[in-house]
mmCIF file of C-alpha atoms in Angstrom:
data_model
loop_
_atom_site.group_PDB
_atom_site.id
_atom_site.type_symbol
_atom_site.label_atom_id
_atom_site.label_comp_id
_atom_site.label_asym_id
_atom_site.label_seq_id
_atom_site.Cartn_x
_atom_site.Cartn_y
_atom_site.Cartn_z
ATOM 1 C CA UNK Q 1 -9.563 45.494 -8.678
ATOM 2 C CA UNK Q 2 -12.700 47.313 -7.552
ATOM 3 C CA UNK Q 3 -14.487 46.146 -4.453
ATOM 4 C CA UNK Q 4 -18.212 45.671 -4.834
ATOM 5 C CA UNK Q 5 -20.477 46.586 -1.974
ATOM 6 C CA UNK Q 6 -24.099 45.676 -1.566
ATOM 7 C CA UNK Q 7 -26.427 48.424 -0.461
ATOM 8 C CA UNK Q 8 -29.542 47.967 1.628
ATOM 9 C CA UNK Q 9 -31.578 47.791 -1.565
ATOM 10 C CA UNK Q 10 -29.532 44.777 -2.706
ATOM 11 C CA UNK Q 11 -27.984 46.516 -5.713
ATOM 12 C CA UNK Q 12 -24.302 46.682 -6.442
ATOM 13 C CA UNK Q 13 -22.782 50.005 -5.508
ATOM 14 C CA UNK Q 14 -20.027 49.855 -8.144
ATOM 15 C CA UNK Q 15 -20.031 48.503 -11.659
ATOM 16 C CA UNK Q 16 -17.380 46.038 -12.721
ATOM 17 C CA UNK Q 17 -15.526 45.941 -15.991
ATOM 18 C CA UNK Q 18 -15.903 43.212 -18.578
ATOM 19 C CA UNK Q 19 -12.462 41.946 -17.606
ATOM 20 C CA UNK Q 20 -13.457 41.718 -13.955
ATOM 21 C CA UNK Q 21 -16.711 39.985 -14.881
ATOM 22 C CA UNK Q 22 -14.776 37.474 -16.968
ATOM 23 C CA UNK Q 23 -12.392 36.886 -14.052
ATOM 24 C CA UNK Q 24 -15.332 36.261 -11.723
ATOM 25 C CA UNK Q 25 -16.851 33.838 -14.240
ATOM 26 C CA UNK Q 26 -13.532 31.932 -14.561
ATOM 27 C CA UNK Q 27 -13.321 31.715 -10.764
ATOM 28 C CA UNK Q 28 -16.880 30.396 -10.595
ATOM 29 C CA UNK Q 29 -16.201 27.843 -13.334
ATOM 30 C CA UNK Q 30 -13.066 26.647 -11.515
ATOM 31 C CA UNK Q 31 -14.980 26.358 -8.257
ATOM 32 C CA UNK Q 32 -17.683 24.237 -9.929
ATOM 33 C CA UNK Q 33 -15.093 22.029 -11.651
ATOM 34 C CA UNK Q 34 -13.282 21.464 -8.351
ATOM 35 C CA UNK Q 35 -16.606 20.697 -6.690
ATOM 36 C CA UNK Q 36 -17.306 17.995 -9.319
ATOM 37 C CA UNK Q 37 -13.949 16.371 -8.557
ATOM 38 C CA UNK Q 38 -14.768 16.317 -4.861
ATOM 39 C CA UNK Q 39 -18.221 14.865 -5.549
ATOM 40 C CA UNK Q 40 -16.493 12.137 -7.579
ATOM 41 C CA UNK Q 41 -14.243 11.394 -4.616
ATOM 42 C CA UNK Q 42 -17.255 11.125 -2.311
ATOM 43 C CA UNK Q 43 -19.024 8.722 -4.696
ATOM 44 C CA UNK Q 44 -15.828 6.704 -5.043
ATOM 45 C CA UNK Q 45 -15.486 6.451 -1.247
ATOM 46 C CA UNK Q 46 -19.076 5.252 -0.962
ATOM 47 C CA UNK Q 47 -18.562 2.626 -3.671
ATOM 48 C CA UNK Q 48 -15.329 1.440 -2.042
ATOM 49 C CA UNK Q 49 -17.086 0.989 1.307
ATOM 50 C CA UNK Q 50 -19.895 -1.004 -0.339
ATOM 51 C CA UNK Q 51 -17.332 -3.068 -2.246
ATOM 52 C CA UNK Q 52 -15.357 -3.790 0.916
ATOM 53 C CA UNK Q 53 -18.482 -5.067 2.640
ATOM 54 C CA UNK Q 54 -19.458 -7.196 -0.368
ATOM 55 C CA UNK Q 55 -15.930 -8.637 -0.625
ATOM 56 C CA UNK Q 56 -16.051 -9.588 3.056
ATOM 57 C CA UNK Q 57 -19.286 -11.484 2.510
ATOM 58 C CA UNK Q 58 -18.015 -13.069 -0.701
ATOM 59 C CA UNK Q 59 -14.836 -14.199 1.026
ATOM 60 C CA UNK Q 60 -16.882 -15.959 3.709
ATOM 61 C CA UNK Q 61 -19.035 -17.609 1.021
ATOM 62 C CA UNK Q 62 -15.917 -18.668 -0.851
ATOM 63 C CA UNK Q 63 -14.354 -20.265 2.222
ATOM 64 C CA UNK Q 64 -17.582 -22.134 2.970
ATOM 65 C CA UNK Q 65 -17.794 -23.320 -0.642
ATOM 66 C CA UNK Q 66 -14.155 -24.497 -0.495
ATOM 67 C CA UNK Q 67 -14.893 -26.415 2.692
ATOM 68 C CA UNK Q 68 -17.998 -28.045 1.195
ATOM 69 C CA UNK Q 69 -16.239 -28.925 -2.088
ATOM 70 C CA UNK Q 70 -13.270 -30.445 -0.225
ATOM 71 C CA UNK Q 71 -15.448 -32.998 1.579
ATOM 72 C CA UNK Q 72 -15.202 -36.563 0.411
ATOM 73 C CA UNK Q 73 -17.987 -37.286 -2.042
ATOM 74 C CA UNK Q 74 -18.806 -33.639 -2.768
ATOM 75 C CA UNK Q 75 -21.697 -33.378 -5.202
ATOM 76 C CA UNK Q 76 -21.745 -31.377 -8.414
ATOM 77 C CA UNK Q 77 -23.825 -28.730 -6.628
ATOM 78 C CA UNK Q 78 -20.980 -28.038 -4.177
ATOM 79 C CA UNK Q 79 -18.454 -27.800 -7.014
ATOM 80 C CA UNK Q 80 -20.721 -25.406 -8.946
ATOM 81 C CA UNK Q 81 -21.156 -23.321 -5.797
ATOM 82 C CA UNK Q 82 -17.371 -23.143 -5.397
ATOM 83 C CA UNK Q 83 -17.031 -21.976 -8.997
ATOM 84 C CA UNK Q 84 -19.787 -19.356 -8.538
ATOM 85 C CA UNK Q 85 -18.304 -18.075 -5.271
ATOM 86 C CA UNK Q 86 -14.830 -17.891 -6.839
ATOM 87 C CA UNK Q 87 -16.143 -15.899 -9.810
ATOM 88 C CA UNK Q 88 -18.092 -13.519 -7.549
ATOM 89 C CA UNK Q 89 -15.089 -12.893 -5.330
ATOM 90 C CA UNK Q 90 -12.831 -12.316 -8.355
ATOM 91 C CA UNK Q 91 -15.335 -9.837 -9.849
ATOM 92 C CA UNK Q 92 -15.451 -7.909 -6.575
ATOM 93 C CA UNK Q 93 -11.638 -7.848 -6.420
ATOM 94 C CA UNK Q 94 -11.518 -6.510 -9.991
ATOM 95 C CA UNK Q 95 -14.089 -3.842 -9.111
ATOM 96 C CA UNK Q 96 -12.027 -2.890 -6.062
ATOM 97 C CA UNK Q 97 -8.905 -2.470 -8.210
ATOM 98 C CA UNK Q 98 -10.894 -0.260 -10.617
ATOM 99 C CA UNK Q 99 -12.171 1.887 -7.735
ATOM 100 C CA UNK Q 100 -8.667 2.284 -6.297
ATOM 101 C CA UNK Q 101 -7.317 3.341 -9.705
ATOM 102 C CA UNK Q 102 -10.191 5.807 -10.094
ATOM 103 C CA UNK Q 103 -9.518 7.242 -6.632
ATOM 104 C CA UNK Q 104 -5.819 7.677 -7.458
ATOM 105 C CA UNK Q 105 -6.788 9.527 -10.641
ATOM 106 C CA UNK Q 106 -9.221 11.748 -8.717
ATOM 107 C CA UNK Q 107 -6.567 12.523 -6.085
ATOM 108 C CA UNK Q 108 -3.961 13.365 -8.741
ATOM 109 C CA UNK Q 109 -6.485 15.489 -10.657
ATOM 110 C CA UNK Q 110 -7.405 17.459 -7.552
ATOM 111 C CA UNK Q 111 -3.756 18.030 -6.637
ATOM 112 C CA UNK Q 112 -3.001 19.214 -10.177
ATOM 113 C CA UNK Q 113 -6.122 21.390 -10.207
ATOM 114 C CA UNK Q 114 -5.148 23.055 -6.932
ATOM 115 C CA UNK Q 115 -1.524 23.502 -8.037
ATOM 116 C CA UNK Q 116 -2.649 25.225 -11.248
ATOM 117 C CA UNK Q 117 -5.007 27.485 -9.298
ATOM 118 C CA UNK Q 118 -2.210 28.393 -6.900
ATOM 119 C CA UNK Q 119 0.153 29.215 -9.783
ATOM 120 C CA UNK Q 120 -2.515 31.433 -11.382
ATOM 121 C CA UNK Q 121 -3.005 33.285 -8.089
ATOM 122 C CA UNK Q 122 0.713 33.959 -7.857
ATOM 123 C CA UNK Q 123 0.786 35.319 -11.401
ATOM 124 C CA UNK Q 124 -2.185 37.627 -10.813
ATOM 125 C CA UNK Q 125 -0.798 38.906 -7.533
ATOM 126 C CA UNK Q 126 2.672 39.483 -8.957
ATOM 127 C CA UNK Q 127 4.365 36.705 -6.969
ATOM 128 C CA UNK Q 128 6.658 34.331 -8.758
#
């Protein structure tokens, strides 16, 4: 493979073949695809942190609603509040499970992506 050098004028000192250009383009495409996976992991982390905070608040609300509904002579408003708090907490738990599954998929995808890239490097360099 030819090494390109940049001169003071900013032009390439050596021309590359079509095959080398295609190889560089494939490497760039792989880098961008890997970057998108990592961005997905960052977004997932952010959403999990927000979800964890919301679940903490919802759990407190749920416990308060349970306490209020358990009092003798609890009104319909307290029972409706318990139902609402239970539904909210359940929805946040479901969202958490979805985020965990998504994170597992992202982790597996990144591991597979990196393993494939490593195998391709070994083939190009003549290592088995």
